[in-house]
C-alpha atoms as a printed R data frame, in Angstrom:
    type eleno elety resid chain resno       x       y       z
1   ATOM     1    CA   MET     A     1 -42.275 -49.331 -39.824
2   ATOM     2    CA   ASP     A     2 -44.795 -47.011 -41.519
3   ATOM     3    CA   SER     A     3 -47.036 -49.142 -43.739
4   ATOM     4    CA   GLY     A     4 -48.532 -46.091 -45.462
5   ATOM     5    CA   ARG     A     5 -51.955 -47.273 -44.372
6   ATOM     6    CA   GLU     A     6 -54.520 -45.655 -42.099
7   ATOM     7    CA   SER     A     7 -57.692 -47.231 -40.784
8   ATOM     8    CA   VAL     A     8 -60.373 -45.404 -38.875
9   ATOM     9    CA   ARG     A     9 -63.581 -46.449 -37.223
10  ATOM    10    CA   GLY     A    10 -66.427 -45.373 -39.494
11  ATOM    11    CA   GLN     A    11 -69.860 -44.360 -38.286
12  ATOM    12    CA   GLY     A    12 -72.124 -46.420 -40.569
13  ATOM    13    CA   PRO     A    13 -72.818 -50.048 -41.305
14  ATOM    14    CA   ALA     A    14 -69.874 -50.238 -43.668
15  ATOM    15    CA   SER     A    15 -67.445 -50.214 -40.729
16  ATOM    16    CA   GLY     A    16 -68.830 -53.356 -39.119
17  ATOM    17    CA   GLY     A    17 -67.259 -56.804 -39.022
18  ATOM    18    CA   THR     A    18 -68.897 -58.320 -42.115
19  ATOM    19    CA   SER     A    19 -66.351 -60.112 -44.289
20  ATOM    20    CA   VAL     A    20 -65.488 -58.545 -47.651
21  ATOM    21    CA   ARG     A    21 -66.752 -60.433 -50.729
22  ATOM    22    CA   ALA     A    22 -66.353 -57.836 -53.481
23  ATOM    23    CA   VAL     A    23 -64.216 -54.875 -54.477
24  ATOM    24    CA   LEU     A    24 -65.383 -51.879 -56.514
25  ATOM    25    CA   ILE     A    25 -62.384 -50.207 -58.148
26  ATOM    26    CA   ASP     A    26 -62.061 -46.867 -59.881
27  ATOM    27    CA   ILE     A    27 -59.727 -47.060 -62.883
28  ATOM    28    CA   ASP     A    28 -58.228 -43.677 -63.700
29  ATOM    29    CA   GLY     A    29 -55.854 -42.596 -60.952
30  ATOM    30    CA   VAL     A    30 -56.148 -45.933 -59.125
31  ATOM    31    CA   LEU     A    31 -55.091 -48.614 -61.588
32  ATOM    32    CA   THR     A    32 -53.716 -46.313 -64.282
33  ATOM    33    CA   VAL     A    33 -52.765 -42.744 -65.155
34  ATOM    34    CA   SER     A    34 -53.201 -41.904 -68.848
35  ATOM    35    CA   TRP     A    35 -53.936 -45.650 -69.244
36  ATOM    36    CA   GLN     A    36 -50.460 -46.623 -68.059
37  ATOM    37    CA   PRO     A    37 -50.502 -49.012 -65.069
38  ATOM    38    CA   LEU     A    38 -49.430 -47.620 -61.725
39  ATOM    39    CA   PRO     A    39 -46.647 -49.524 -59.913
40  ATOM    40    CA   GLY     A    40 -47.908 -52.795 -58.439
41  ATOM    41    CA   ALA     A    41 -51.477 -52.378 -59.703
42  ATOM    42    CA   VAL     A    42 -51.466 -55.315 -62.146
43  ATOM    43    CA   GLU     A    43 -50.120 -57.659 -59.489
44  ATOM    44    CA   ALA     A    44 -52.507 -56.376 -56.822
45  ATOM    45    CA   LEU     A    45 -55.559 -56.955 -59.018
46  ATOM    46    CA   ARG     A    46 -54.329 -60.464 -59.788
47  ATOM    47    CA   ASP     A    47 -53.924 -61.165 -56.051
48  ATOM    48    CA   ILE     A    48 -57.453 -59.913 -55.349
49  ATOM    49    CA   ARG     A    49 -58.932 -62.205 -57.981
50  ATOM    50    CA   GLU     A    50 -56.908 -65.168 -56.700
51  ATOM    51    CA   ALA     A    51 -58.319 -64.498 -53.241
52  ATOM    52    CA   GLY     A    52 -61.759 -65.240 -54.678
53  ATOM    53    CA   LEU     A    53 -63.181 -61.732 -54.383
54  ATOM    54    CA   GLY     A    54 -65.701 -60.319 -56.830
55  ATOM    55    CA   VAL     A    55 -64.365 -57.387 -58.852
56  ATOM    56    CA   ALA     A    56 -66.081 -54.527 -60.660
57  ATOM    57    CA   LEU     A    57 -64.164 -51.709 -62.289
58  ATOM    58    CA   VAL     A    58 -66.409 -48.681 -61.857
59  ATOM    59    CA   THR     A    59 -65.496 -45.548 -63.720
60  ATOM    60    CA   ASN     A    60 -66.809 -42.149 -64.704
61  ATOM    61    CA   THR     A    61 -64.660 -42.344 -67.839
62  ATOM    62    CA   THR     A    62 -66.787 -41.136 -70.736
63  ATOM    63    CA   SER     A    63 -64.284 -41.115 -73.595
64  ATOM    64    CA   ARG     A    64 -64.295 -44.880 -74.236
65  ATOM    65    CA   THR     A    65 -66.719 -47.769 -74.339
66  ATOM    66    CA   ARG     A    66 -66.535 -50.709 -71.943
67  ATOM    67    CA   ALA     A    67 -65.053 -52.884 -74.668
68  ATOM    68    CA   SER     A    68 -62.398 -50.308 -75.521
69  ATOM    69    CA   ILE     A    69 -61.455 -49.865 -71.860
70  ATOM    70    CA   ALA     A    70 -61.175 -53.632 -71.421
71  ATOM    71    CA   ARG     A    71 -58.878 -53.960 -74.441
72  ATOM    72    CA   THR     A    72 -56.655 -51.128 -73.240
73  ATOM    73    CA   LEU     A    73 -56.377 -52.541 -69.725
74  ATOM    74    CA   ALA     A    74 -55.711 -56.044 -71.046
75  ATOM    75    CA   ASP     A    75 -52.913 -54.672 -73.241
76  ATOM    76    CA   ALA     A    76 -51.461 -53.068 -70.092
77  ATOM    77    CA   GLY     A    77 -51.413 -56.440 -68.325
78  ATOM    78    CA   PHE     A    78 -54.670 -56.373 -66.343
79  ATOM    79    CA   ALA     A    79 -56.736 -59.562 -66.466
80  ATOM    80    CA   VAL     A    80 -60.113 -57.938 -67.178
81  ATOM    81    CA   SER     A    81 -62.950 -58.177 -69.680
82  ATOM    82    CA   ALA     A    82 -65.761 -55.829 -70.684
83  ATOM    83    CA   ASP     A    83 -68.063 -57.715 -68.296
84  ATOM    84    CA   ASP     A    84 -65.922 -56.517 -65.365
85  ATOM    85    CA   ILE     A    85 -66.461 -52.855 -66.237
86  ATOM    86    CA   LEU     A    86 -69.322 -50.531 -65.343
87  ATOM    87    CA   THR     A    87 -69.164 -47.080 -66.922
88  ATOM    88    CA   ALA     A    88 -71.089 -43.868 -66.414
89  ATOM    89    CA   PRO     A    89 -72.354 -43.981 -70.044
90  ATOM    90    CA   ALA     A    90 -73.771 -47.497 -69.583
91  ATOM    91    CA   VAL     A    91 -75.544 -46.468 -66.370
92  ATOM    92    CA   THR     A    92 -76.743 -43.287 -68.093
93  ATOM    93    CA   ALA     A    93 -78.346 -45.296 -70.896
94  ATOM    94    CA   ALA     A    94 -80.300 -47.339 -68.345
95  ATOM    95    CA   TYR     A    95 -81.288 -44.155 -66.488
96  ATOM    96    CA   LEU     A    96 -82.563 -42.453 -69.645
97  ATOM    97    CA   ALA     A    97 -84.520 -45.542 -70.671
98  ATOM    98    CA   GLU     A    98 -86.275 -45.553 -67.293
99  ATOM    99    CA   HIS     A    99 -86.762 -41.849 -66.651
100 ATOM   100    CA   CYS     A   100 -86.885 -40.332 -70.156
101 ATOM   101    CA   PRO     A   101 -88.221 -43.061 -72.476
102 ATOM   102    CA   GLY     A   102 -88.256 -42.008 -76.115
103 ATOM   103    CA   ALA     A   103 -86.554 -38.683 -75.408
104 ATOM   104    CA   ARG     A   104 -84.379 -36.958 -77.994
105 ATOM   105    CA   CYS     A   105 -81.038 -36.441 -76.280
106 ATOM   106    CA   ALA     A   106 -78.427 -33.883 -77.299
107 ATOM   107    CA   LEU     A   107 -75.045 -35.293 -76.260
108 ATOM   108    CA   LEU     A   108 -72.101 -33.115 -75.290
109 ATOM   109    CA   ASN     A   109 -69.154 -35.446 -74.770
110 ATOM   110    CA   SER     A   110 -65.527 -35.980 -75.706
111 ATOM   111    CA   GLY     A   111 -65.110 -39.440 -77.237
112 ATOM   112    CA   ASP     A   112 -67.230 -42.041 -79.009
113 ATOM   113    CA   ILE     A   113 -69.488 -43.884 -76.542
114 ATOM   114    CA   ALA     A   114 -72.362 -44.741 -78.893
115 ATOM   115    CA   GLU     A   115 -71.892 -48.465 -78.256
116 ATOM   116    CA   ASP     A   116 -72.708 -47.986 -74.563
117 ATOM   117    CA   LEU     A   117 -75.742 -45.773 -75.249
118 ATOM   118    CA   GLY     A   118 -77.867 -48.435 -76.886
119 ATOM   119    CA   GLY     A   119 -81.558 -47.540 -77.017
120 ATOM   120    CA   VAL     A   120 -80.953 -43.808 -76.550
121 ATOM   121    CA   THR     A   121 -81.998 -41.435 -79.329
122 ATOM   122    CA   VAL     A   122 -78.959 -39.181 -79.666
123 ATOM   123    CA   VAL     A   123 -78.914 -36.005 -81.756
124 ATOM   124    CA   ALA     A   124 -75.783 -33.949 -82.282
125 ATOM   125    CA   LEU     A   125 -75.479 -30.603 -80.570
126 ATOM   126    CA   ASP     A   126 -74.195 -29.042 -83.761
127 ATOM   127    CA   GLU     A   127 -77.115 -30.069 -85.993
128 ATOM   128    CA   ASP     A   128 -78.783 -27.204 -87.856
129 ATOM   129    CA   GLU     A   129 -81.890 -25.918 -86.153
130 ATOM   130    CA   CYS     A   130 -84.636 -23.511 -87.156
131 ATOM   131    CA   ASP     A   131 -87.667 -22.294 -85.199
132 ATOM   132    CA   GLY     A   132 -87.281 -24.867 -82.473
133 ATOM   133    CA   GLU     A   133 -86.990 -27.780 -84.900
134 ATOM   134    CA   TYR     A   134 -84.063 -29.435 -86.636
135 ATOM   135    CA   GLU     A   135 -83.866 -28.843 -90.376
136 ATOM   136    CA   GLY     A   136 -83.704 -32.625 -90.772
137 ATOM   137    CA   GLY     A   137 -87.113 -32.915 -89.081
138 ATOM   138    CA   GLY     A   138 -88.253 -33.530 -85.533
139 ATOM   139    CA   PRO     A   139 -88.429 -31.337 -82.447
140 ATOM   140    CA   ALA     A   140 -85.493 -29.892 -80.539
141 ATOM   141    CA   PRO     A   141 -83.890 -32.131 -77.885
142 ATOM   142    CA   ASP     A   142 -85.802 -33.063 -74.745
143 ATOM   143    CA   VAL     A   143 -82.651 -33.753 -72.737
144 ATOM   144    CA   VAL     A   144 -79.145 -32.341 -72.725
145 ATOM   145    CA   VAL     A   145 -76.761 -35.157 -71.764
146 ATOM   146    CA   VAL     A   146 -73.332 -34.059 -70.599
147 ATOM   147    CA   GLY     A   147 -70.479 -36.556 -70.611
148 ATOM   148    CA   GLY     A   148 -66.746 -36.018 -70.207
149 ATOM   149    CA   ALA     A   149 -65.081 -32.718 -71.021
150 ATOM   150    CA   GLY     A   150 -62.649 -32.151 -73.847
151 ATOM   151    CA   PRO     A   151 -62.133 -29.936 -76.908
152 ATOM   152    CA   GLU     A   152 -65.832 -30.332 -77.772
153 ATOM   153    CA   PHE     A   153 -66.741 -28.180 -74.746
154 ATOM   154    CA   GLY     A   154 -66.297 -24.916 -76.642
155 ATOM   155    CA   TYR     A   155 -68.412 -21.780 -76.423
156 ATOM   156    CA   ALA     A   156 -70.710 -22.660 -79.331
157 ATOM   157    CA   ALA     A   157 -71.590 -26.107 -77.980
158 ATOM   158    CA   LEU     A   158 -72.103 -24.917 -74.411
159 ATOM   159    CA   ASN     A   159 -74.208 -21.979 -75.567
160 ATOM   160    CA   ARG     A   160 -76.391 -24.269 -77.700
161 ATOM   161    CA   ALA     A   161 -76.891 -26.556 -74.702
162 ATOM   162    CA   PHE     A   162 -77.772 -23.492 -72.639
163 ATOM   163    CA   GLY     A   163 -80.403 -22.576 -75.229
164 ATOM   164    CA   TYR     A   164 -82.060 -25.998 -75.013
165 ATOM   165    CA   LEU     A   165 -82.118 -25.811 -71.230
166 ATOM   166    CA   GLN     A   166 -83.804 -22.399 -71.373
167 ATOM   167    CA   ARG     A   167 -86.544 -23.970 -73.516
168 ATOM   168    CA   GLY     A   168 -87.228 -26.644 -70.929
169 ATOM   169    CA   ALA     A   169 -84.847 -29.505 -71.751
170 ATOM   170    CA   ARG     A   170 -83.751 -31.666 -68.814
171 ATOM   171    CA   LEU     A   171 -80.074 -31.696 -67.864
172 ATOM   172    CA   VAL     A   172 -78.528 -35.123 -67.265
173 ATOM   173    CA   ALA     A   173 -74.819 -35.366 -66.484
174 ATOM   174    CA   MET     A   174 -72.722 -38.498 -66.267
175 ATOM   175    CA   HIS     A   175 -70.684 -36.971 -63.462
176 ATOM   176    CA   ARG     A   176 -69.589 -33.638 -62.016
177 ATOM   177    CA   ASN     A   177 -65.854 -34.282 -61.549
178 ATOM   178    CA   LEU     A   178 -63.937 -31.013 -61.602
179 ATOM   179    CA   TYR     A   179 -60.666 -32.454 -62.887
180 ATOM   180    CA   TRP     A   180 -58.686 -35.633 -63.462
181 ATOM   181    CA   ARG     A   181 -54.970 -36.446 -63.629
182 ATOM   182    CA   THR     A   182 -53.096 -37.276 -66.815
183 ATOM   183    CA   GLU     A   183 -49.405 -37.677 -67.570
184 ATOM   184    CA   ASP     A   184 -49.440 -33.902 -68.202
185 ATOM   185    CA   GLY     A   185 -50.957 -33.107 -64.786
186 ATOM   186    CA   LEU     A   186 -54.465 -32.145 -63.662
187 ATOM   187    CA   GLN     A   187 -56.942 -31.332 -66.452
188 ATOM   188    CA   LEU     A   188 -60.355 -29.647 -66.239
189 ATOM   189    CA   ASP     A   189 -63.348 -31.978 -66.386
190 ATOM   190    CA   THR     A   190 -67.119 -31.748 -66.742
191 ATOM   191    CA   GLY     A   191 -67.930 -30.285 -63.334
192 ATOM   192    CA   ALA     A   192 -66.180 -27.024 -64.161
193 ATOM   193    CA   PHE     A   193 -68.588 -26.468 -67.081
194 ATOM   194    CA   LEU     A   194 -71.644 -28.116 -65.582
195 ATOM   195    CA   ALA     A   195 -71.738 -25.661 -62.680
196 ATOM   196    CA   GLY     A   196 -71.973 -22.788 -65.166
197 ATOM   197    CA   LEU     A   197 -74.802 -24.412 -67.137
198 ATOM   198    CA   GLU     A   198 -76.761 -25.112 -63.962
199 ATOM   199    CA   LYS     A   199 -76.403 -21.595 -62.634
200 ATOM   200    CA   ALA     A   200 -77.061 -19.854 -65.961
201 ATOM   201    CA   ALA     A   201 -80.110 -21.962 -66.855
202 ATOM   202    CA   ARG     A   202 -81.324 -22.206 -63.248
203 ATOM   203    CA   VAL     A   203 -81.592 -25.981 -63.394
204 ATOM   204    CA   GLU     A   204 -80.027 -28.792 -61.433
205 ATOM   205    CA   ALA     A   205 -78.379 -31.655 -63.268
206 ATOM   206    CA   GLU     A   206 -79.498 -35.226 -62.690
207 ATOM   207    CA   ILE     A   207 -76.244 -37.124 -62.030
208 ATOM   208    CA   THR     A   208 -76.047 -40.732 -63.213
209 ATOM   209    CA   GLY     A   209 -72.429 -41.717 -62.524
210 ATOM   210    CA   LYS     A   210 -70.470 -41.466 -59.313
211 ATOM   211    CA   PRO     A   211 -71.286 -40.075 -56.751
212 ATOM   212    CA   SER     A   212 -74.971 -40.970 -57.311
213 ATOM   213    CA   ALA     A   213 -76.409 -43.687 -55.077
214 ATOM   214    CA   ALA     A   214 -77.919 -45.339 -58.156
215 ATOM   215    CA   PHE     A   215 -74.469 -45.911 -59.609
216 ATOM   216    CA   PHE     A   216 -73.263 -47.748 -56.515
217 ATOM   217    CA   GLU     A   217 -76.481 -49.775 -56.401
218 ATOM   218    CA   ALA     A   218 -75.841 -50.828 -60.000
219 ATOM   219    CA   ALA     A   219 -72.236 -51.742 -59.166
220 ATOM   220    CA   LEU     A   220 -73.264 -53.877 -56.181
221 ATOM   221    CA   ALA     A   221 -75.863 -55.657 -58.297
222 ATOM   222    CA   HIS     A   222 -73.164 -56.210 -60.914
223 ATOM   223    CA   VAL     A   223 -70.969 -58.139 -58.434
224 ATOM   224    CA   GLY     A   224 -73.852 -59.704 -56.518
225 ATOM   225    CA   ALA     A   225 -72.815 -58.336 -53.140
226 ATOM   226    CA   GLY     A   226 -74.487 -56.374 -50.387
227 ATOM   227    CA   ALA     A   227 -73.202 -52.951 -49.419
228 ATOM   228    CA   ASP     A   228 -71.726 -54.275 -46.179
229 ATOM   229    CA   GLU     A   229 -69.840 -56.971 -48.115
230 ATOM   230    CA   ALA     A   230 -68.001 -54.589 -50.444
231 ATOM   231    CA   VAL     A   231 -65.280 -51.969 -50.443
232 ATOM   232    CA   MET     A   232 -64.829 -49.091 -52.877
233 ATOM   233    CA   VAL     A   233 -61.314 -47.976 -53.844
234 ATOM   234    CA   GLY     A   234 -60.805 -44.549 -55.387
235 ATOM   235    CA   ASP     A   235 -58.607 -41.475 -55.681
236 ATOM   236    CA   ASP     A   236 -61.511 -39.006 -55.495
237 ATOM   237    CA   ILE     A   237 -62.406 -38.636 -51.827
238 ATOM   238    CA   GLU     A   238 -65.840 -37.158 -52.476
239 ATOM   239    CA   SER     A   239 -67.168 -38.932 -55.589
240 ATOM   240    CA   ASP     A   240 -65.525 -42.325 -55.014
241 ATOM   241    CA   VAL     A   241 -64.960 -42.846 -51.321
242 ATOM   242    CA   LEU     A   242 -67.387 -40.771 -49.275
243 ATOM   243    CA   ALA     A   243 -70.192 -41.343 -51.780
244 ATOM   244    CA   ALA     A   244 -69.651 -45.095 -51.427
245 ATOM   245    CA   GLN     A   245 -69.690 -44.786 -47.644
246 ATOM   246    CA   ARG     A   246 -73.022 -42.976 -47.807
247 ATOM   247    CA   ALA     A   247 -74.289 -45.992 -49.747
248 ATOM   248    CA   GLY     A   248 -73.105 -48.292 -46.933
249 ATOM   249    CA   VAL     A   249 -69.920 -49.463 -48.683
250 ATOM   250    CA   ARG     A   250 -66.530 -49.273 -46.973
251 ATOM   251    CA   GLY     A   251 -64.374 -46.603 -48.578
252 ATOM   252    CA   VAL     A   252 -60.648 -46.844 -49.317
253 ATOM   253    CA   LEU     A   253 -58.828 -43.720 -50.483
254 ATOM   254    CA   VAL     A   254 -55.553 -44.093 -52.407
255 ATOM   255    CA   ARG     A   255 -52.878 -41.396 -52.443
256 ATOM   256    CA   THR     A   256 -52.436 -41.578 -56.220
257 ATOM   257    CA   GLY     A   257 -54.137 -40.033 -59.255
258 ATOM   258    CA   LYS     A   258 -56.024 -36.854 -58.408
259 ATOM   259    CA   TYR     A   259 -55.384 -37.249 -54.660
260 ATOM   260    CA   LEU     A   260 -54.297 -33.982 -53.035
261 ATOM   261    CA   PRO     A   261 -53.553 -33.542 -49.315
262 ATOM   262    CA   GLU     A   262 -55.665 -30.380 -49.226
263 ATOM   263    CA   THR     A   263 -58.768 -32.056 -50.673
264 ATOM   264    CA   HIS     A   264 -58.304 -34.885 -48.171
265 ATOM   265    CA   ARG     A   265 -58.008 -32.387 -45.317
266 ATOM   266    CA   ASP     A   266 -60.996 -30.282 -46.410
267 ATOM   267    CA   ALA     A   267 -63.293 -33.173 -47.385
268 ATOM   268    CA   SER     A   268 -66.847 -33.489 -46.106
269 ATOM   269    CA   GLY     A   269 -66.069 -36.726 -44.266
270 ATOM   270    CA   THR     A   270 -63.417 -39.257 -43.316
271 ATOM   271    CA   PRO     A   271 -62.518 -42.337 -45.390
272 ATOM   272    CA   ASP     A   272 -62.698 -45.693 -43.640
273 ATOM   273    CA   HIS     A   273 -59.174 -46.440 -44.856
274 ATOM   274    CA   VAL     A   274 -56.336 -44.587 -46.583
275 ATOM   275    CA   ILE     A   275 -53.488 -46.370 -48.381
276 ATOM   276    CA   ASP     A   276 -50.560 -45.112 -50.413
277 ATOM   277    CA   SER     A   277 -51.560 -46.957 -53.574
278 ATOM   278    CA   PHE     A   278 -53.626 -49.794 -54.972
279 ATOM   279    CA   ALA     A   279 -50.599 -52.043 -54.515
280 ATOM   280    CA   GLY     A   280 -51.320 -52.010 -50.782
281 ATOM   281    CA   LEU     A   281 -54.938 -53.142 -51.124
282 ATOM   282    CA   PRO     A   282 -54.463 -56.944 -50.920
283 ATOM   283    CA   ALA     A   283 -52.886 -56.636 -47.471
284 ATOM   284    CA   LEU     A   284 -55.717 -54.410 -46.251
285 ATOM   285    CA   LEU     A   285 -58.357 -56.766 -47.671
286 ATOM   286    CA   ALA     A   286 -56.737 -59.725 -45.960
287 ATOM   287    CA   GLU     A   287 -57.340 -57.949 -42.647
288 ATOM   288    CA   LEU     A   288 -60.891 -56.904 -43.520
289 ATOM   289    CA   ARG     A   289 -61.842 -60.446 -44.468
290 ATOM   290    CA   GLU     A   290 -61.325 -61.523 -40.859
291 ATOM   291    CA   PRO     A   291 -64.534 -60.389 -39.067
292 ATOM   292    CA   GLY     A   292 -64.220 -59.062 -35.562
293 ATOM   293    CA   GLU     A   293 -60.486 -58.405 -35.735
294 ATOM   294    CA   PRO     A   294 -59.477 -55.150 -33.998
295 ATOM   295    CA   ARG     A   295 -58.734 -52.306 -36.352
296 ATOM   296    CA   GLU     A   296 -55.882 -49.863 -35.983
297 ATOM   297    CA   SER     A   297 -56.774 -46.215 -35.425
298 ATOM   298    CA   ALA     A   298 -55.262 -43.618 -37.731
299 ATOM   299    CA   GLN     A   299 -52.522 -41.430 -36.346
300 ATOM   300    CA   GLU     A   300 -52.794 -37.926 -37.696
């Protein structure tokens, strides 16, 4: 019988026989779509916790705070708290504090994430400006911070960001995802706009969320596990799965959310494992927790 699961022999340390102690899980497209739970996801997460594995929900979602995400998931039946969640905005705040201390940051984002940007001096992109200074006082922004795309990503806002970049502002982006899946289908995301800003201003964005190595390092520290003791589960083959594998973490691709056969086929690498949905993860983890057990080769 076809189990809907493929396992391949990876090339890095993540494919070795070390037992799994922790699971890093993307949310959108893996556990939920438009915040509605995917079939079997609630039960699968419960089984993973009961197996004694560490869990971190790692997401590039930039429209909600960690607390808001936790409440929404709990209402949907998932046994999670804000402490289980690591978001791109939270990692971005830590990045800005380390690399741009005291900087004035112009934020272009859809959604209220102020709670997760503690310590960051945020100025609105639409504030009045005159001769390189805001009318309210103070210099123009030092950093343009780009979050998740939405209606706010109109011409005026993007052009203002472009102007700051031309004057020397740094460009920091929480992610460069091109699209995500909602109940209405695929929707454009930050990457589609970020590429234009980079090319027009001749700058390269500093990425803080997935697929940056720093994000996965933060996630591993969050669960207290080494790279070879963790697996990453995602629907984005490049930003979730292959990026995790480059960081030494085993990658599991699910065929839900934004998954498309063509992006899987044309990807820059091969996932360690492919499963139909998150519901199939407990069975795969049970196998991976037995070191040295032979692993089935994928049949293409």
